[in-house]
Short mmCIF file of N, CA and C and ligand atoms in Angstrom, two decimals:
data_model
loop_
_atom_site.label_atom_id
_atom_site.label_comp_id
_atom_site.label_asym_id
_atom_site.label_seq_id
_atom_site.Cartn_x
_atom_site.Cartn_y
_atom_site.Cartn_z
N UNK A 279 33.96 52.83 70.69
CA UNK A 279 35.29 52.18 70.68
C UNK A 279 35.14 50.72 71.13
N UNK A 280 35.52 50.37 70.45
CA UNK A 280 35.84 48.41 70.63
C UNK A 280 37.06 47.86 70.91
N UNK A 281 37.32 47.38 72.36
CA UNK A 281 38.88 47.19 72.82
C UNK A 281 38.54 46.15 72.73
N UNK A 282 39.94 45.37 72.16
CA UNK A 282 40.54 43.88 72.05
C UNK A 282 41.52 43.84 72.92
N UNK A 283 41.44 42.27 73.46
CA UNK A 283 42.62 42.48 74.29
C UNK A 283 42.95 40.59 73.75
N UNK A 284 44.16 40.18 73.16
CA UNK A 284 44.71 39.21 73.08
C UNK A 284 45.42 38.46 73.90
N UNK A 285 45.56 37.48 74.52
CA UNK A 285 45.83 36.87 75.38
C UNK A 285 46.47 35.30 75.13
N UNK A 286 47.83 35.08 75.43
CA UNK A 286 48.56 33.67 75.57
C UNK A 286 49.41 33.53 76.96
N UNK A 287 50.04 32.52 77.14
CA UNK A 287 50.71 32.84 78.06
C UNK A 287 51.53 33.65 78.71
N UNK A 288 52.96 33.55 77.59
CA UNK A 288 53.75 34.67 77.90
C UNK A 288 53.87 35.81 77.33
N UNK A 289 52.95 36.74 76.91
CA UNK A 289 53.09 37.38 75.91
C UNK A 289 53.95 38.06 75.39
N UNK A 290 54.71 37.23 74.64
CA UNK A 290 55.81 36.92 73.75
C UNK A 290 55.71 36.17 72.52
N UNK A 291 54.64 35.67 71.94
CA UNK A 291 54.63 35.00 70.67
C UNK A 291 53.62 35.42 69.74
N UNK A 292 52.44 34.54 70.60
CA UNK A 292 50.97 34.40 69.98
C UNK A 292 49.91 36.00 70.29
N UNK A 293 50.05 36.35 71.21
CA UNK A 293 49.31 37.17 71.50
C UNK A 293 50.00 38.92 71.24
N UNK A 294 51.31 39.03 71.42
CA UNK A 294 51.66 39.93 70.46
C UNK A 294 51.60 40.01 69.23
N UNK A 295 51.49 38.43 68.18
CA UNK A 295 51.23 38.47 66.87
C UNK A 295 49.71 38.84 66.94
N UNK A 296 49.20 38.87 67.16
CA UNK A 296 47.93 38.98 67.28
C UNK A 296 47.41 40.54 67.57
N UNK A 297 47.75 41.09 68.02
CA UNK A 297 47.81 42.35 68.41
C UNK A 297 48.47 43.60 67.20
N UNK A 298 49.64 42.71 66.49
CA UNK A 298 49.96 43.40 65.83
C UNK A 298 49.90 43.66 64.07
N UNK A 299 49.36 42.02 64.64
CA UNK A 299 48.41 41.50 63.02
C UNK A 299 47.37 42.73 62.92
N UNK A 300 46.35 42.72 63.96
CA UNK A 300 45.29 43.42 63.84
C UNK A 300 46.04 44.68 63.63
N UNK A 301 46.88 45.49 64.20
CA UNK A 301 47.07 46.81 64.30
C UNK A 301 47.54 47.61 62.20
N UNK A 302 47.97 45.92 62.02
CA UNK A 302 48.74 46.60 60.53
C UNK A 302 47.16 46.14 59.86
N UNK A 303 46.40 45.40 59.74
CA UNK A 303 44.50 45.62 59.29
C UNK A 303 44.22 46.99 59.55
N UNK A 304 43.96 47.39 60.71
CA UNK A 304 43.74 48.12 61.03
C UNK A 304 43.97 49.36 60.29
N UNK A 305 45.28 49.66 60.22
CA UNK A 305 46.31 50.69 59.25
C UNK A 305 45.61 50.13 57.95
N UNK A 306 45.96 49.20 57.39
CA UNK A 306 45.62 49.06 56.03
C UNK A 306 44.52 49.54 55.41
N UNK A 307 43.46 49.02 56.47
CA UNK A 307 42.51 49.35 55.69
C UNK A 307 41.27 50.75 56.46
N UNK A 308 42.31 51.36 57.06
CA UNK A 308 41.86 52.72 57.38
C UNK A 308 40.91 52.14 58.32
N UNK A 309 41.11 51.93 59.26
CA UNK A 309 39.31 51.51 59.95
C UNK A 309 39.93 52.17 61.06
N UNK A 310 38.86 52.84 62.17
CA UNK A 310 39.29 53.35 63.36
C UNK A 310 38.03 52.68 64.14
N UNK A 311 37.96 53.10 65.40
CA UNK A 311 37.02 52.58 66.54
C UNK A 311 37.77 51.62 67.19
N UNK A 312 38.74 50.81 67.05
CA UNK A 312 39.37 49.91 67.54
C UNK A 312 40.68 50.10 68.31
N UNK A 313 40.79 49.53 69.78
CA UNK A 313 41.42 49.97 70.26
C UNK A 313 42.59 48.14 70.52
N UNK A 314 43.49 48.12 70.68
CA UNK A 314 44.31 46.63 70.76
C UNK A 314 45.11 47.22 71.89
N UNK A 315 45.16 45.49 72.68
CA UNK A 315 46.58 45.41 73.69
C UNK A 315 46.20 43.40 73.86
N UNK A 316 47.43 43.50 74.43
CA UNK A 316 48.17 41.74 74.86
C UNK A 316 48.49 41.56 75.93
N UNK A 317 48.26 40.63 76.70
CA UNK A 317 48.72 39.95 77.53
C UNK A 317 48.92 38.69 77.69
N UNK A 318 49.76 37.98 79.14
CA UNK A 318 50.31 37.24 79.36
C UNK A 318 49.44 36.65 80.37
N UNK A 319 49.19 35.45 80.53
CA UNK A 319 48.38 34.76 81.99
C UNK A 319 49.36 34.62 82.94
N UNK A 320 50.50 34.15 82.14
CA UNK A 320 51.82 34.15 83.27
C UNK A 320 52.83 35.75 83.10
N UNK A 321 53.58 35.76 83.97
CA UNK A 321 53.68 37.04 84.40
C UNK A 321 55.47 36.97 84.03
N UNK A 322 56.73 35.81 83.43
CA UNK A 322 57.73 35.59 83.84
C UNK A 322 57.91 36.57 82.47
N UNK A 323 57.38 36.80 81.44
CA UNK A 323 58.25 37.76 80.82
C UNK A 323 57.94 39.23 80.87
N UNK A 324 57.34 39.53 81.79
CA UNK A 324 57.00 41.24 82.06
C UNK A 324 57.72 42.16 81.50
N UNK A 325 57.75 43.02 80.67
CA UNK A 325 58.75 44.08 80.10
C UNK A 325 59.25 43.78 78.95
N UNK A 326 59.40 42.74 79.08
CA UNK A 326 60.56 42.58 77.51
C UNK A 326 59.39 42.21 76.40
N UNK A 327 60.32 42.95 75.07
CA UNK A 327 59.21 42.90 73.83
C UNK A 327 59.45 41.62 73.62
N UNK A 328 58.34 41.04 72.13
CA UNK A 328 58.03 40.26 71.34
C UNK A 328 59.46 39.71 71.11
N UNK A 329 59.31 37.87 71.36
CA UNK A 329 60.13 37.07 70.83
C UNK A 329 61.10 37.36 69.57
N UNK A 330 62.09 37.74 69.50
CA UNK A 330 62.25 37.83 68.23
C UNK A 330 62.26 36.75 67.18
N UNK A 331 61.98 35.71 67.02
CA UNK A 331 61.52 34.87 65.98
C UNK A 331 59.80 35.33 65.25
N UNK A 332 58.86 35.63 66.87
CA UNK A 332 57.86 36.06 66.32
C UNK A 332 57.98 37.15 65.56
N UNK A 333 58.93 38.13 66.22
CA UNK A 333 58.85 39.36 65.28
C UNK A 333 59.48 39.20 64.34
N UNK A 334 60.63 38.45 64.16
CA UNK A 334 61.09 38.61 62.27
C UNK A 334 60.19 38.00 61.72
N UNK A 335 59.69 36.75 62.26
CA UNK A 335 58.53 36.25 61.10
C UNK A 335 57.22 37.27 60.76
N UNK A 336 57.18 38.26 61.32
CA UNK A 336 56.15 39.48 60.94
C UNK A 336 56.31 40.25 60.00
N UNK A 337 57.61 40.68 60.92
CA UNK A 337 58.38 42.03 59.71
C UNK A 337 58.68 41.22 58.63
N UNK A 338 59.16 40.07 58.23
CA UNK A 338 59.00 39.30 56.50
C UNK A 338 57.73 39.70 56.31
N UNK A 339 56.75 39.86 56.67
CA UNK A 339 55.09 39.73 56.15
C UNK A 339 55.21 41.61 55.94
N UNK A 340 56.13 42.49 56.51
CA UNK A 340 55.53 43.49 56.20
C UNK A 340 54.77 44.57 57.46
N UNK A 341 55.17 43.17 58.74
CA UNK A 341 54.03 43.82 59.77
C UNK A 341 54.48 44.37 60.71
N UNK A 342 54.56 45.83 61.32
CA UNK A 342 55.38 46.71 62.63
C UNK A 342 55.07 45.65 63.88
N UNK A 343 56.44 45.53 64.43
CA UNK A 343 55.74 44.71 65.52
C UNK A 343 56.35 46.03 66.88
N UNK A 344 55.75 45.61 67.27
CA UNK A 344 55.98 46.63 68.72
C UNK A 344 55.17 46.20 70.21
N UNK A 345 55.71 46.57 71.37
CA UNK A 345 54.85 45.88 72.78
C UNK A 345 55.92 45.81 73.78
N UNK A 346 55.11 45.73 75.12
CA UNK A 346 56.39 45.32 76.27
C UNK A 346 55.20 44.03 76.99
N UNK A 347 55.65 42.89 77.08
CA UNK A 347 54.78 41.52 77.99
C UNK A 347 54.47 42.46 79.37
N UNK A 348 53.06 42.22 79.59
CA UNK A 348 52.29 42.44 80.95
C UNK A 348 51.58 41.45 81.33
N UNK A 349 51.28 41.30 82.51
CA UNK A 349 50.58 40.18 83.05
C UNK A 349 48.76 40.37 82.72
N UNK A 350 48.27 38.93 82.54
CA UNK A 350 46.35 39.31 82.91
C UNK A 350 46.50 39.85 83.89
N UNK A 351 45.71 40.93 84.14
CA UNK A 351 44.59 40.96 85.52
C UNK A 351 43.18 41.42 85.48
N UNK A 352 43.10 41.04 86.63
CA UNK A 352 41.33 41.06 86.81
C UNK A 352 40.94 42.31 86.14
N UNK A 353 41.19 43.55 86.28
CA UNK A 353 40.52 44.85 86.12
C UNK A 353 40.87 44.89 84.37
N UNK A 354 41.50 44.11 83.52
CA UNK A 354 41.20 44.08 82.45
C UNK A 354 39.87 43.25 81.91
N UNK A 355 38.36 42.73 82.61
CA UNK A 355 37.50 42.30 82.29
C UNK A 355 36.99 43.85 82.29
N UNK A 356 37.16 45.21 82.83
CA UNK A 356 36.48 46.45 82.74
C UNK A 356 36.76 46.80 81.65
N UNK A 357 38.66 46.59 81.67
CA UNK A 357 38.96 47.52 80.10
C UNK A 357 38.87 47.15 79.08
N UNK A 358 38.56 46.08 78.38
CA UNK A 358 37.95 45.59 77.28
C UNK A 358 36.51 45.12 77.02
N UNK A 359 36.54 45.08 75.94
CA UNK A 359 35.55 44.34 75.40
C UNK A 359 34.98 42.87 74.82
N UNK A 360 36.25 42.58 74.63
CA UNK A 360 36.28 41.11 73.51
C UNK A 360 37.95 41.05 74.21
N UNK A 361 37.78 39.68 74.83
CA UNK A 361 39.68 39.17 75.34
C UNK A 361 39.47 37.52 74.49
N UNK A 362 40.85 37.78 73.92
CA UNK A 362 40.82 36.64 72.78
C UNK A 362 41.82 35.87 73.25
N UNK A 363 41.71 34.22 73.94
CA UNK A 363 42.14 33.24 74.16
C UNK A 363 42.82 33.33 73.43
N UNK A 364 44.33 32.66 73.51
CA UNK A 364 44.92 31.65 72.03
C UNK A 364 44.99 30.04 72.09
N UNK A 365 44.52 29.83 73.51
CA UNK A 365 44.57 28.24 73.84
C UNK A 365 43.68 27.93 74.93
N UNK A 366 43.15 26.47 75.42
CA UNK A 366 42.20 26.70 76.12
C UNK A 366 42.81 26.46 77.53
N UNK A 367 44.06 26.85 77.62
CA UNK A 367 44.61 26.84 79.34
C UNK A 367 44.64 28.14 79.71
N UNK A 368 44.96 28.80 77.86
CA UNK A 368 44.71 31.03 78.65
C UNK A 368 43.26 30.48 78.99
N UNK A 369 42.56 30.06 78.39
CA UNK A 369 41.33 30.53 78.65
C UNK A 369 40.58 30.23 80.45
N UNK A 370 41.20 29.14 80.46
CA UNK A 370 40.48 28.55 81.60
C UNK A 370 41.30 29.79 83.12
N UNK A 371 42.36 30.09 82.64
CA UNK A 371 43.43 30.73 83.66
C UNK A 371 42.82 32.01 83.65
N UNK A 372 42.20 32.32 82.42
CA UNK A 372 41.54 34.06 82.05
C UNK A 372 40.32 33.62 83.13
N UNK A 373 39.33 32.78 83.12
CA UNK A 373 37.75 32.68 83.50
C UNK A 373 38.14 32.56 85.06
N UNK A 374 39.34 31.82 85.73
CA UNK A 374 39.53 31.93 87.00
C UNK A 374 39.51 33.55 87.67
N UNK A 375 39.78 34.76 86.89
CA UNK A 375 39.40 35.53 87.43
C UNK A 375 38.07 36.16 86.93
N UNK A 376 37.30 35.62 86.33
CA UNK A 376 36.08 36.49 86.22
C UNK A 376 34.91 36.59 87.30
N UNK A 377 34.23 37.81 87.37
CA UNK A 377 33.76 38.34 88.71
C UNK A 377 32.05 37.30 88.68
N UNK A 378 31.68 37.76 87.06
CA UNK A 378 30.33 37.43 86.64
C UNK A 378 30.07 36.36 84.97
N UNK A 379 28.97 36.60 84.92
CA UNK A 379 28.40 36.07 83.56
C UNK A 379 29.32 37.28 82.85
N UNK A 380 28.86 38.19 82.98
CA UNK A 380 28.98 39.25 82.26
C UNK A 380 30.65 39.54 81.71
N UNK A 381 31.33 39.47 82.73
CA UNK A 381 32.61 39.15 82.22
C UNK A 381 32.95 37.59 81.36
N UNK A 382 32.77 36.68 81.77
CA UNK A 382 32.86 35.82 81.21
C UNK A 382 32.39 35.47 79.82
N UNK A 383 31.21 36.04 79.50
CA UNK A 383 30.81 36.14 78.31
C UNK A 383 31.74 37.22 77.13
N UNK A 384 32.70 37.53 77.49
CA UNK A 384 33.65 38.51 76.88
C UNK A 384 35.08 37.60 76.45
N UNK A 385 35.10 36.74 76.96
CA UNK A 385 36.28 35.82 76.85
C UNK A 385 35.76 34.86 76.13
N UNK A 386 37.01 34.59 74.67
CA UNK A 386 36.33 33.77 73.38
C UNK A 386 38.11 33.55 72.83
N UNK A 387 37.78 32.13 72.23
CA UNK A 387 38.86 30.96 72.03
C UNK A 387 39.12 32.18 70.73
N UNK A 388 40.52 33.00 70.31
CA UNK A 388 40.70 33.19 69.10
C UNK A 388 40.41 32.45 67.99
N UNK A 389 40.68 31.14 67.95
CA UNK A 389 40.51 29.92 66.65
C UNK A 389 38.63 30.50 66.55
N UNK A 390 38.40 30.52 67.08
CA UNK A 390 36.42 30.16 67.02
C UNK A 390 36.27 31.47 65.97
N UNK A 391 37.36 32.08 65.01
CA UNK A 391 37.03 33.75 64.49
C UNK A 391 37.85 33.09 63.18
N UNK A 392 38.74 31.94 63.02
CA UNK A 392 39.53 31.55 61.91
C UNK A 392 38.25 30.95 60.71
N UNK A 393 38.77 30.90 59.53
CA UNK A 393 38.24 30.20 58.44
C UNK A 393 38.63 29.26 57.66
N UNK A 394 40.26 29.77 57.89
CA UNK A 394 40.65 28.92 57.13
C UNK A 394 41.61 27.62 58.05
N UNK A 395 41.33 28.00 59.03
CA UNK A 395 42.59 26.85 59.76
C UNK A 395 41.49 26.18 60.75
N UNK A 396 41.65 24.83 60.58
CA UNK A 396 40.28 24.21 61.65
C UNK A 396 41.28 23.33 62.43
N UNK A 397 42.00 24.29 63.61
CA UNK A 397 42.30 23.70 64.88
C UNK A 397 41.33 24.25 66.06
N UNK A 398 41.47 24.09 67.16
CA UNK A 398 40.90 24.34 68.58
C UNK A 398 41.62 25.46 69.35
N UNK A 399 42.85 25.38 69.10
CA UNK A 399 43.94 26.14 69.19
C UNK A 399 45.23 26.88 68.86
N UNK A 400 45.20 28.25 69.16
CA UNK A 400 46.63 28.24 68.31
C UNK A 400 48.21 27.71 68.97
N UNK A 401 48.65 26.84 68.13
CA UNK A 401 49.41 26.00 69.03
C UNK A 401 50.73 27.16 69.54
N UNK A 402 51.26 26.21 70.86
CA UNK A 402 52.49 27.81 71.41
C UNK A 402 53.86 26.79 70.42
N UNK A 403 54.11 28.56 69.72
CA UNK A 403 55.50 28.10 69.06
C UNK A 403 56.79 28.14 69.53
N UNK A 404 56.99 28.13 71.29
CA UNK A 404 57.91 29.04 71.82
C UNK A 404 59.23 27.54 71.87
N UNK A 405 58.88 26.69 71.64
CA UNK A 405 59.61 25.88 71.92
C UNK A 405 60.29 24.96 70.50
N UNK A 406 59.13 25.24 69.55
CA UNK A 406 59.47 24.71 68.62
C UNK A 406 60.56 25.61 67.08
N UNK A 407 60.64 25.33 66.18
CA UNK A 407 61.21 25.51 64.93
C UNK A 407 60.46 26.89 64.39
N UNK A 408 61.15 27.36 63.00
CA UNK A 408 60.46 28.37 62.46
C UNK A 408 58.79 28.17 61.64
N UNK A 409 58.94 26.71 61.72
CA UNK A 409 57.25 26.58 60.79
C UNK A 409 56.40 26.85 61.96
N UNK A 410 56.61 26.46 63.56
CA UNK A 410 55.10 26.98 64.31
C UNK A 410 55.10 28.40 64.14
N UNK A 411 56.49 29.67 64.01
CA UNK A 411 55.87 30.97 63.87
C UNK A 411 55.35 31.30 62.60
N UNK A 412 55.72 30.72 62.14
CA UNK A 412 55.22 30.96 60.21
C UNK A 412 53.04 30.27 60.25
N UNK A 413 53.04 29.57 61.29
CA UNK A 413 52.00 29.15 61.67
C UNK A 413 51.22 30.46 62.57
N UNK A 414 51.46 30.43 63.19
CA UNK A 414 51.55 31.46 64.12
C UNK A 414 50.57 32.61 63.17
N UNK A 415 51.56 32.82 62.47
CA UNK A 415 51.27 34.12 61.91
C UNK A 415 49.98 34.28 60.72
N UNK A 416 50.16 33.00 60.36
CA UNK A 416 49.11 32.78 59.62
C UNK A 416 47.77 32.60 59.68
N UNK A 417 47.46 32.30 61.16
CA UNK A 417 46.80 31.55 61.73
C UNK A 417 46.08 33.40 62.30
N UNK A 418 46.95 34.19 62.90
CA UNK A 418 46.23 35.39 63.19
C UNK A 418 45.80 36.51 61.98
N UNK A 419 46.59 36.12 61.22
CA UNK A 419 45.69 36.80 59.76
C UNK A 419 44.25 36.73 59.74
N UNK A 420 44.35 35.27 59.74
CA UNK A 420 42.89 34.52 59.81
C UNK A 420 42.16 34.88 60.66
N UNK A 421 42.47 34.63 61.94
CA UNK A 421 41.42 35.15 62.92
C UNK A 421 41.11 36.48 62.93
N UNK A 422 42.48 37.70 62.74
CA UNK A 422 41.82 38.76 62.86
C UNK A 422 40.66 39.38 61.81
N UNK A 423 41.24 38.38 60.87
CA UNK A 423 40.53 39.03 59.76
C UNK A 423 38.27 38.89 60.31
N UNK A 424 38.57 37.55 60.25
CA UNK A 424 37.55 37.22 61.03
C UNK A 424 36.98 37.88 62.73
N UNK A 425 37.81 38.59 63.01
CA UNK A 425 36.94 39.53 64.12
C UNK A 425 36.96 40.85 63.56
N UNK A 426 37.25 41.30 62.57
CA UNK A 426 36.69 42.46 61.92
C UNK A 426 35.80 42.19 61.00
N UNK A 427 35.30 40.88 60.67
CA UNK A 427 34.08 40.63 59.68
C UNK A 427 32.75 40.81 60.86
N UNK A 428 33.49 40.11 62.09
CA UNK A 428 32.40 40.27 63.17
C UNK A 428 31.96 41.21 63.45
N UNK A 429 33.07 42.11 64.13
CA UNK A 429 32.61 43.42 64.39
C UNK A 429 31.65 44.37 63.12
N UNK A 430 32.50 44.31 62.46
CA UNK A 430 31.30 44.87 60.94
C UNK A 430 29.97 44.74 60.48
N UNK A 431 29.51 43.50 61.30
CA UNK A 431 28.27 42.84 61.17
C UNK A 431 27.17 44.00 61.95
N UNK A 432 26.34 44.15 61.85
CA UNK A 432 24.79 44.66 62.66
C UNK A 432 24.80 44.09 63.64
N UNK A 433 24.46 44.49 64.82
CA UNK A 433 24.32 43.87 66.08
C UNK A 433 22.77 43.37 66.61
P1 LIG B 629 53.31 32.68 74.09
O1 LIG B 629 54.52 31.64 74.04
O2 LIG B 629 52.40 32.22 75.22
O3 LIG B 629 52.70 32.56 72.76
O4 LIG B 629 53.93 34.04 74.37
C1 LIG B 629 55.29 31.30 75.15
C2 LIG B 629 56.24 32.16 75.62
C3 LIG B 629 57.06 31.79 76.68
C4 LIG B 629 56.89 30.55 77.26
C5 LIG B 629 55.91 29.68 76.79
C6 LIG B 629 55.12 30.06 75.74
N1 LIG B 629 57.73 30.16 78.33
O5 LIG B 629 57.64 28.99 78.75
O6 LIG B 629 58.54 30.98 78.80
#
């Protein structure tokens, strides 16, 4: 089993799209071994689901969105495997709790898995218009698609 764990700030946009991008791949194309969850570095939207802008811009694509926002914590460097940045302030806020190398080497910028979109980051749409979620969403197609080419690979 191969746990993903997606990660933005509030997880409410980026990192539930992300989670749920992968989950409808996942479905689609019959693959099992994979296990998904999301979190938040910040902790202010705890409980409540996915933005709804993120989620209608999904469900247009076709995609179940579902989740309740939880905070990072430390003891999620045990329960996963691969924790996927969406920007490099999750990231730096994710590595403040890592114990070792070993954890740290598990934490990776989502963009670094895209092909077709050459940013650094996926930008946060929480403030802006409907084109950053339409971005958003596009942008985790891409990447997920690209961490199931990874995973698929020979080790
Ligand atoms: P996310 O977007 O990190 O992609 O879930 C945000 C959600 C909430 C806030 C900022 C970004 N906020 O400031 O509450």
């Amino acid at each position: 089993m191969t746990r993903l764990l997606f990660v933005c700030l509030g997880n409410i946009c980026r990192s539930p799209a992300g989670e749920n991008t992968m989950r409808h791949l996942l479905r689609e194309r019959g693959l099992k071994g994979i296990s998904l969850d999301s979190a938040g570095t910040a902790g202010w939207h705890r409980g409540k689901g996915p933005d709804p802008r993120m989620s209608a811009t999904l469900k247009d694509r076709g995609i179940a969105v579902s989740g309740k926002a939880r905070q990072f914590v430390a003891s999620d460097f045990d329960d996963f495997d691969l924790i996927l940045a969406m920007d490099e302030e999750n990231r730096a806020e994710i590595l403040k709790l890592a114990r070792d190398d070993t954890q740290r080497a598990k934490v990776r910028p989502f963009m670094s898995f895209c092909v077709r979109h050459d940013l650094s980051e996926v930008p946060d749409p929480y403030y802006g218009g409907k084109d950053g979620f339409e971005l958003v969403a596009d942008i985790m197609w891409d990447g997920c698609e690209g961490i199931l080419r990874k995973l698929a690979q020979p080790k």
